[in-house]
């Protein structure tokens, strides 16, 4: 049986690629910050002596400027419109135009100033979750500060002596449920051992949004849209790594549910929490980590198994989109699409009688696409003359979605338990083309039909395929340097 030391060596690459003596932040560079900003992109080989900056797929980095010896950031609390999946735009509250808000990255020991402007219709405050700072900077409304009124501003300033995965969020409970959170990464003075080649952050959120409604119900406990970094599968962006690289994934949760996050194909160790880096003596093997409410967990592993591996919350309801109670006959019939408007979903008549062939309730599932079409529906059991929609020819497109053949037997309706109340139409919801992006290049056709909710990929690629994706990404970004979005960057010297 392998010893624990052997496990750590194999999982994290201990003993491979260590420098004789750790460097702090690499060589001087014009305009840097101490973070290896070049490595915000997968496209650049990480420096062996520098701390690799954290990448938050689908979420921007918050720029700063230097004011004397203080790093100054600016956050705006405001309503945002967020497309969480193609065709589904919802009204959230966030920061600087997104929910979650942009990622803040600093170095241990930095003096920071964060200017928070309130563009919301009600008061707010900003809490720095897990920070050891003066109480007047804590952001607790009524106890440590007055709430920031609509149109108001509060300036937070403090020195950071901690390191690890932290986050900021509104300290108004219902505002948290509207999306108001962002990652706050404190890089250590000395890089962690073992050094990682890729470092990612993912924020887990959930929303309760009724059909044909765009605003979350912040009191509801039944969540039907689950997101990673503000996107729900299949719109989430895969994490792209080279075969053999060491990887850290920082998971942050601020919602109402705990999330057991599972990685396929690899064992990992939990190396950090919302309190910072954990002692190596606490590390042990696993492939699922429970990320509780208001917690963060850092997992690390060596990507030593090539393939497109799922990373997802393992709660079954959290691997779905648009969960809602079905109305009408519980069956899939010819012409019964994955989502119609509320009236037809509830069987409300527009024309004819309730028993006529042209009428019948949709199941109210899916992305809400196709809701502008009148659909001939049947209230009778499936027959050979009226085949299931899933039997349409693969590759045929309808309303932007790919049709495929689901593995459903001819007598499925006679089997108790079919279809399940949350049956998600399987490959009929595939939308590969609608979520096309460089990071998805090379995935199997139809992959998107089974990637919903809190689901994404960790793609462990050989060098040639990795380079292809990086080239596609560069073309998409127009070769824009990552540092262009990060003004005032300066590097620390050894």
XYZ file of C-alpha atoms in Angstrom:
494
model
C 0.000 0.000 0.000
C 1.328 3.425 -0.918
C 2.370 5.686 1.915
C 0.768 9.068 2.396
C 4.033 10.674 1.299
C 3.943 8.634 -1.919
C 0.381 9.730 -2.523
C 1.235 13.404 -2.091
C 4.250 13.042 -4.335
C 2.184 11.403 -7.090
C -0.829 13.684 -6.724
C 0.935 17.005 -6.353
C 4.263 16.332 -7.968
C 6.244 16.756 -4.767
C 9.897 16.295 -5.451
C 9.527 17.219 -9.117
C 10.395 20.685 -10.377
C 11.221 22.264 -7.017
C 13.649 25.138 -7.004
C 16.633 24.810 -4.673
C 15.530 27.966 -2.903
C 12.114 29.610 -3.427
C 12.044 33.005 -5.065
C 9.542 35.603 -4.048
C 8.110 37.158 -7.158
C 10.474 36.675 -10.081
C 12.585 39.192 -11.949
C 11.751 42.903 -12.190
C 9.355 43.904 -14.917
C 8.095 47.257 -16.156
C 4.753 48.018 -14.587
C 4.227 44.669 -12.784
C 2.641 43.962 -9.370
C 4.417 41.052 -7.848
C 1.870 38.753 -9.476
C 2.925 37.022 -12.655
C 0.388 38.890 -14.777
C 1.631 37.320 -17.986
C 0.275 34.075 -16.660
C -3.271 35.356 -16.443
C -3.459 33.572 -19.785
C -2.969 29.868 -20.422
C -1.002 30.857 -23.481
C 2.162 31.778 -21.607
C 4.555 29.325 -19.998
C 4.610 29.984 -16.235
C 7.851 31.309 -14.798
C 9.570 28.782 -12.572
C 10.199 31.361 -9.882
C 7.054 33.486 -9.984
C 3.675 33.183 -8.334
C 1.106 32.351 -11.011
C -1.849 34.721 -11.070
C -5.324 33.292 -10.593
C -7.647 32.975 -13.571
C -11.417 33.235 -13.084
C -13.076 31.969 -16.281
C -15.958 34.201 -17.434
C -15.141 36.811 -14.766
C -12.957 39.898 -15.248
C -9.978 40.940 -13.159
C -10.385 44.197 -11.242
C -7.725 46.734 -12.278
C -6.084 49.092 -9.823
C -3.850 52.107 -9.725
C -1.002 52.900 -7.363
C -1.526 55.920 -5.102
C 1.744 56.310 -3.292
C 2.219 53.032 -1.490
C -1.468 52.075 -1.659
C -3.115 49.833 -4.233
C -6.434 51.491 -5.076
C -9.454 49.588 -6.433
C -12.905 50.826 -7.408
C -16.067 48.730 -7.050
C -19.551 49.807 -8.106
C -22.534 48.004 -6.610
C -25.189 48.052 -9.311
C -27.967 46.132 -11.094
C -26.634 43.967 -13.924
C -28.117 41.946 -16.745
C -26.361 38.614 -16.979
C -26.702 35.999 -19.707
C -26.170 32.792 -17.778
C -26.802 30.558 -20.786
C -27.611 31.473 -24.408
C -31.058 32.998 -24.535
C -31.463 33.309 -20.754
C -30.741 36.835 -19.529
C -31.559 37.507 -15.898
C -31.584 40.619 -13.727
C -29.064 40.399 -10.911
C -27.206 42.733 -8.592
C -23.441 42.663 -8.753
C -20.317 44.751 -9.096
C -18.854 46.560 -12.096
C -21.345 45.037 -14.507
C -21.188 41.381 -13.518
C -22.320 38.871 -10.921
C -20.092 37.635 -9.442
C -18.055 40.797 -9.391
C -14.512 41.084 -10.743
C -11.674 39.228 -9.060
C -9.300 41.180 -6.840
C -5.705 39.938 -6.566
C -3.193 41.374 -4.132
C -0.008 40.331 -2.362
C 0.425 39.540 1.287
C 1.531 42.737 2.996
C -0.135 45.112 0.524
C -1.859 48.246 1.692
C -5.127 48.476 -0.247
C -7.882 51.037 -0.683
C -11.237 49.951 -2.109
C -13.671 52.689 -3.103
C -17.245 51.334 -3.096
C -19.961 53.334 -4.843
C -23.590 52.344 -4.362
C -25.698 52.508 -7.529
C -28.422 50.288 -6.085
C -31.924 51.559 -5.197
C -31.323 50.689 -1.526
C -28.540 50.824 1.051
C -25.670 48.326 0.983
C -22.351 47.582 2.662
C -19.259 45.547 1.784
C -17.919 42.783 3.988
C -14.405 41.424 3.495
C -14.999 37.780 4.313
C -12.389 36.314 6.642
C -10.171 39.409 6.687
C -8.316 40.328 9.865
C -8.680 44.100 9.594
C -9.797 46.969 11.865
C -13.437 46.646 12.894
C -14.383 49.966 11.301
C -13.409 48.439 7.926
C -15.348 45.180 8.439
C -18.459 46.307 6.559
C -21.109 45.248 9.082
C -23.948 47.763 8.676
C -25.201 49.248 11.914
C -22.333 47.945 14.007
C -19.068 48.831 12.287
C -20.372 51.432 9.838
C -23.467 53.186 8.589
C -24.950 51.514 5.515
C -23.925 53.085 2.217
C -27.068 54.899 0.988
C -28.172 54.884 -2.653
C -25.805 57.154 -4.516
C -23.363 57.060 -1.591
C -19.727 56.021 -1.274
C -17.587 54.354 1.367
C -13.812 54.070 1.232
C -12.259 51.001 2.829
C -8.517 50.965 3.515
C -6.401 48.394 5.323
C -3.160 46.422 5.256
C -3.326 42.706 4.445
C -1.111 40.316 6.366
C -2.970 37.125 5.359
C -2.674 34.839 2.340
C -5.157 32.523 0.652
C -8.595 32.403 -0.994
C -10.973 35.016 0.371
C -13.959 36.910 -1.002
C -15.969 40.100 -0.701
C -19.745 40.370 -0.570
C -22.637 42.589 0.417
C -23.607 42.146 4.037
C -27.297 42.571 3.223
C -28.616 39.012 3.231
C -31.019 39.248 0.310
C -28.453 41.145 -1.744
C -26.163 38.130 -1.397
C -28.896 36.045 -3.015
C -29.031 38.539 -5.893
C -25.396 37.821 -6.817
C -23.272 40.285 -4.842
C -19.976 38.485 -4.280
C -16.483 38.449 -5.766
C -13.208 36.588 -5.253
C -10.392 38.240 -3.321
C -7.081 36.425 -3.698
C -4.169 37.188 -1.367
C -0.954 35.809 -2.833
C 1.681 34.726 -0.300
C 5.029 36.447 0.075
C 6.676 33.159 -0.821
C 5.096 30.795 -3.294
C 3.454 27.700 -1.952
C 5.125 24.320 -2.235
C 4.646 22.614 -4.529
C 4.372 25.374 -7.132
C 1.364 25.098 -9.452
C 1.345 25.779 -13.189
C -2.317 26.800 -13.349
C -4.426 28.488 -10.712
C -8.205 28.951 -11.120
C -11.027 30.407 -9.011
C -14.684 29.360 -9.303
C -17.587 30.985 -7.440
C -20.657 28.809 -6.817
C -24.057 30.560 -6.852
C -27.729 29.637 -7.187
C -30.930 31.421 -8.108
C -34.658 30.735 -7.911
C -36.199 32.146 -11.083
C -39.706 31.237 -12.197
C -40.451 30.690 -15.912
C -40.892 33.913 -17.859
C -39.414 35.875 -14.941
C -35.979 37.499 -15.018
C -35.569 38.481 -11.355
C -34.512 35.894 -8.737
C -36.815 35.317 -5.798
C -34.348 35.940 -2.991
C -36.573 34.260 -0.393
C -37.209 31.071 -2.357
C -35.421 27.894 -1.224
C -36.051 25.996 -4.468
C -33.182 26.907 -6.791
C -33.473 26.108 -10.476
C -30.441 27.905 -11.925
C -27.040 26.933 -10.558
C -23.947 28.779 -11.775
C -20.169 28.628 -11.841
C -18.652 32.112 -12.212
C -22.009 33.462 -13.334
C -22.592 30.864 -16.048
C -24.585 27.669 -16.051
C -23.730 24.605 -18.113
C -23.162 24.354 -20.996
C -22.132 28.032 -21.083
C -19.440 27.557 -18.436
C -15.879 27.864 -19.732
C -13.678 24.756 -19.327
C -10.398 24.928 -17.432
C -7.601 24.273 -19.935
C -4.391 22.639 -18.706
C -1.477 20.763 -20.208
C -0.973 17.101 -19.500
C 1.298 16.831 -16.460
C 0.751 20.317 -15.084
C 0.064 20.951 -11.428
C -3.295 22.644 -10.944
C -4.996 24.531 -8.126
C -8.742 25.200 -8.182
C -10.144 27.632 -5.603
C -13.842 26.966 -4.946
C -15.881 29.722 -3.259
C -19.483 29.320 -2.096
C -21.884 32.024 -0.964
C -25.496 30.952 -1.248
C -28.025 28.824 0.600
C -26.760 25.347 -0.331
C -23.635 23.353 0.352
C -21.957 21.895 -2.720
C -20.061 18.580 -2.892
C -17.774 19.332 -5.826
C -16.451 16.281 -7.654
C -13.603 15.996 -10.149
C -13.537 13.092 -12.585
C -10.383 11.165 -13.398
C -8.093 12.529 -10.685
C -7.431 12.423 -6.969
C -6.733 15.723 -5.245
C -5.862 17.118 -1.838
C -7.489 20.054 -0.047
C -4.674 22.509 0.619
C -6.556 25.590 1.789
C -9.770 26.980 3.234
C -11.286 30.428 3.691
C -8.744 30.746 6.519
C -5.701 30.316 4.293
C -3.186 27.574 3.541
C -3.563 24.344 5.520
C -0.613 22.435 7.007
C 0.559 19.590 4.791
C -0.147 17.201 7.669
C -3.890 17.717 7.027
C -3.759 16.812 3.349
C -5.324 13.544 2.302
C -6.631 11.947 -0.898
C -10.084 12.637 -2.268
C -12.037 13.426 -5.399
C -15.055 15.193 -3.857
C -14.908 18.161 -1.513
C -17.848 19.660 0.353
C -17.800 23.431 -0.043
C -20.143 24.741 2.622
C -21.957 28.039 2.633
C -19.538 30.943 3.247
C -16.552 28.657 2.730
C -13.751 28.331 0.223
C -11.716 25.221 -0.521
C -8.474 25.006 -2.486
C -7.869 21.681 -4.207
C -4.602 20.708 -5.906
C -3.646 17.842 -8.195
C -1.384 16.856 -11.036
C -3.269 16.638 -14.334
C -1.732 13.301 -15.234
C -4.695 11.722 -17.018
C -5.456 13.128 -20.500
C -9.079 13.785 -21.370
C -12.067 16.065 -20.899
C -12.951 15.526 -17.248
C -16.135 16.809 -15.634
C -15.937 19.099 -12.617
C -19.348 19.516 -11.022
C -21.470 19.738 -7.909
C -22.693 16.219 -7.206
C -26.114 17.166 -5.838
C -28.417 15.867 -8.606
C -30.644 18.968 -8.662
C -27.559 21.118 -9.056
C -26.732 19.400 -12.335
C -29.919 20.711 -13.970
C -31.287 23.930 -15.437
C -34.757 25.442 -15.178
C -36.075 22.844 -12.748
C -39.778 23.486 -12.251
C -42.811 21.388 -11.461
C -44.376 20.010 -14.608
C -47.990 20.541 -15.552
C -50.184 18.609 -17.922
C -49.606 15.006 -18.990
C -46.243 13.649 -17.884
C -44.998 12.413 -21.220
C -42.898 13.520 -24.164
C -44.776 13.733 -27.414
C -44.239 14.826 -30.968
C -43.905 18.590 -31.022
C -43.634 18.975 -27.250
C -40.542 21.197 -27.016
C -38.240 21.788 -24.081
C -39.763 25.126 -23.116
C -42.781 27.230 -24.042
C -44.288 30.321 -22.508
C -46.162 30.235 -19.204
C -49.662 30.202 -20.731
C -49.035 27.203 -22.920
C -46.882 25.556 -20.275
C -49.891 25.656 -17.932
C -52.323 24.537 -20.616
C -54.094 27.898 -20.956
C -55.950 27.951 -24.228
C -55.204 30.354 -27.045
C -57.520 28.750 -29.558
C -59.727 25.695 -29.957
C -60.768 23.390 -27.137
C -58.749 21.708 -24.424
C -59.062 18.312 -26.120
C -58.313 19.414 -29.651
C -55.190 18.125 -31.379
C -53.670 21.552 -31.734
C -53.660 22.166 -27.990
C -51.887 20.619 -25.032
C -49.529 21.805 -22.323
C -45.799 21.874 -22.814
C -43.685 20.432 -20.071
C -42.248 23.801 -19.205
C -38.694 22.500 -19.220
C -35.474 23.631 -20.753
C -34.150 27.001 -21.736
C -37.444 28.608 -22.768
C -36.478 28.484 -26.445
C -39.059 28.034 -29.130
C -41.679 29.779 -27.042
C -42.812 31.940 -29.947
C -43.987 28.963 -31.990
C -47.444 27.452 -31.964
C -46.928 23.745 -31.349
C -49.420 21.022 -32.286
C -49.557 18.787 -29.230
C -51.363 15.623 -28.327
C -52.869 14.493 -25.045
C -52.927 10.871 -26.154
C -50.265 8.226 -25.416
C -47.365 7.828 -27.792
C -48.153 5.857 -30.908
C -46.187 4.693 -33.889
C -47.923 7.379 -35.938
C -46.778 10.080 -33.542
C -43.134 9.367 -32.702
C -41.272 11.072 -29.889
C -39.386 14.225 -30.706
C -36.203 12.469 -29.608
C -36.471 10.207 -32.644
C -35.803 13.076 -35.031
C -32.726 12.781 -37.200
C -29.511 13.716 -35.345
C -27.916 16.933 -36.509
C -31.182 18.623 -37.472
C -31.430 22.023 -35.809
C -34.564 23.583 -34.371
C -34.607 27.057 -32.856
C -30.832 26.983 -32.352
C -30.737 23.628 -30.608
C -29.384 20.348 -31.901
C -31.727 17.407 -32.107
C -30.437 14.003 -31.219
C -31.722 10.517 -30.571
C -32.316 9.837 -26.888
C -31.958 6.336 -25.505
C -35.636 5.853 -24.702
C -37.516 2.623 -25.323
C -40.748 2.457 -27.337
C -42.775 1.416 -24.286
C -41.183 3.997 -21.988
C -44.555 5.500 -21.006
C -45.687 2.201 -19.517
C -42.791 2.119 -17.063
C -43.525 3.638 -13.625
C -41.212 6.556 -12.953
C -40.847 7.628 -16.581
C -40.460 10.405 -17.350
C -39.023 11.794 -14.149
C -40.428 15.077 -12.936
C -37.144 16.832 -13.731
C -36.400 14.984 -16.966
C -34.224 17.388 -18.906
C -34.726 16.141 -22.468
C -31.148 14.846 -22.722
C -29.454 15.478 -26.058
C -32.433 17.435 -27.372
C -31.052 20.401 -25.424
C -27.610 20.208 -27.043
C -26.405 23.639 -28.097
C -22.774 23.097 -29.067
C -22.824 25.865 -31.668
C -24.543 28.376 -29.383
C -21.828 28.063 -26.734
C -18.943 27.776 -29.174
C -15.683 29.197 -27.799
C -11.987 28.325 -28.072
C -12.029 26.364 -24.816
C -14.695 24.022 -26.244
C -12.708 23.190 -29.387
C -12.424 19.441 -29.870
C -15.187 18.343 -27.484
C -17.380 15.492 -28.688
C -20.435 16.520 -30.767
C -23.512 16.810 -28.571
C -21.509 17.246 -25.358
C -23.586 20.268 -24.338
C -26.778 18.210 -24.043
C -25.506 16.654 -20.837
C -23.692 19.625 -19.298
C -26.104 21.699 -17.207
C -26.169 23.515 -13.897
C -22.965 23.524 -11.858
C -20.948 21.600 -14.421
C -17.810 22.329 -16.403
C -14.718 20.527 -17.709
C -11.106 20.275 -16.704
C -9.528 19.583 -20.081
C -6.155 17.854 -19.751
C -4.595 18.218 -23.195
C -1.416 17.181 -24.993
C 0.824 20.029 -26.097
C -0.440 20.204 -29.695
C -4.134 20.403 -28.754
C -3.334 22.837 -25.970
C -1.508 25.065 -28.450
C -4.454 24.926 -30.855
C -6.821 26.216 -28.202
C -4.391 28.913 -27.129
C -4.087 30.092 -30.731
C -7.870 30.215 -31.072
C -8.052 32.176 -27.854
C -5.445 34.661 -29.055
C -7.393 35.202 -32.263
C -10.587 35.765 -30.311
C -8.922 38.281 -28.041
C -7.128 39.975 -30.925
C -3.771 39.369 -29.286
C -4.691 41.871 -26.591
C -2.094 41.591 -23.791
C -3.561 40.564 -20.451
C -1.788 43.435 -18.712
C -3.758 45.945 -20.813
C -6.674 45.494 -18.426
C -4.492 45.806 -15.347
C -3.067 49.348 -15.174
C -0.639 50.372 -12.489
C 0.977 46.952 -12.273
C 4.343 46.766 -10.566
C 6.453 43.822 -9.581
C 8.221 43.325 -6.315
C 11.914 42.556 -6.357
C 13.493 39.675 -4.536
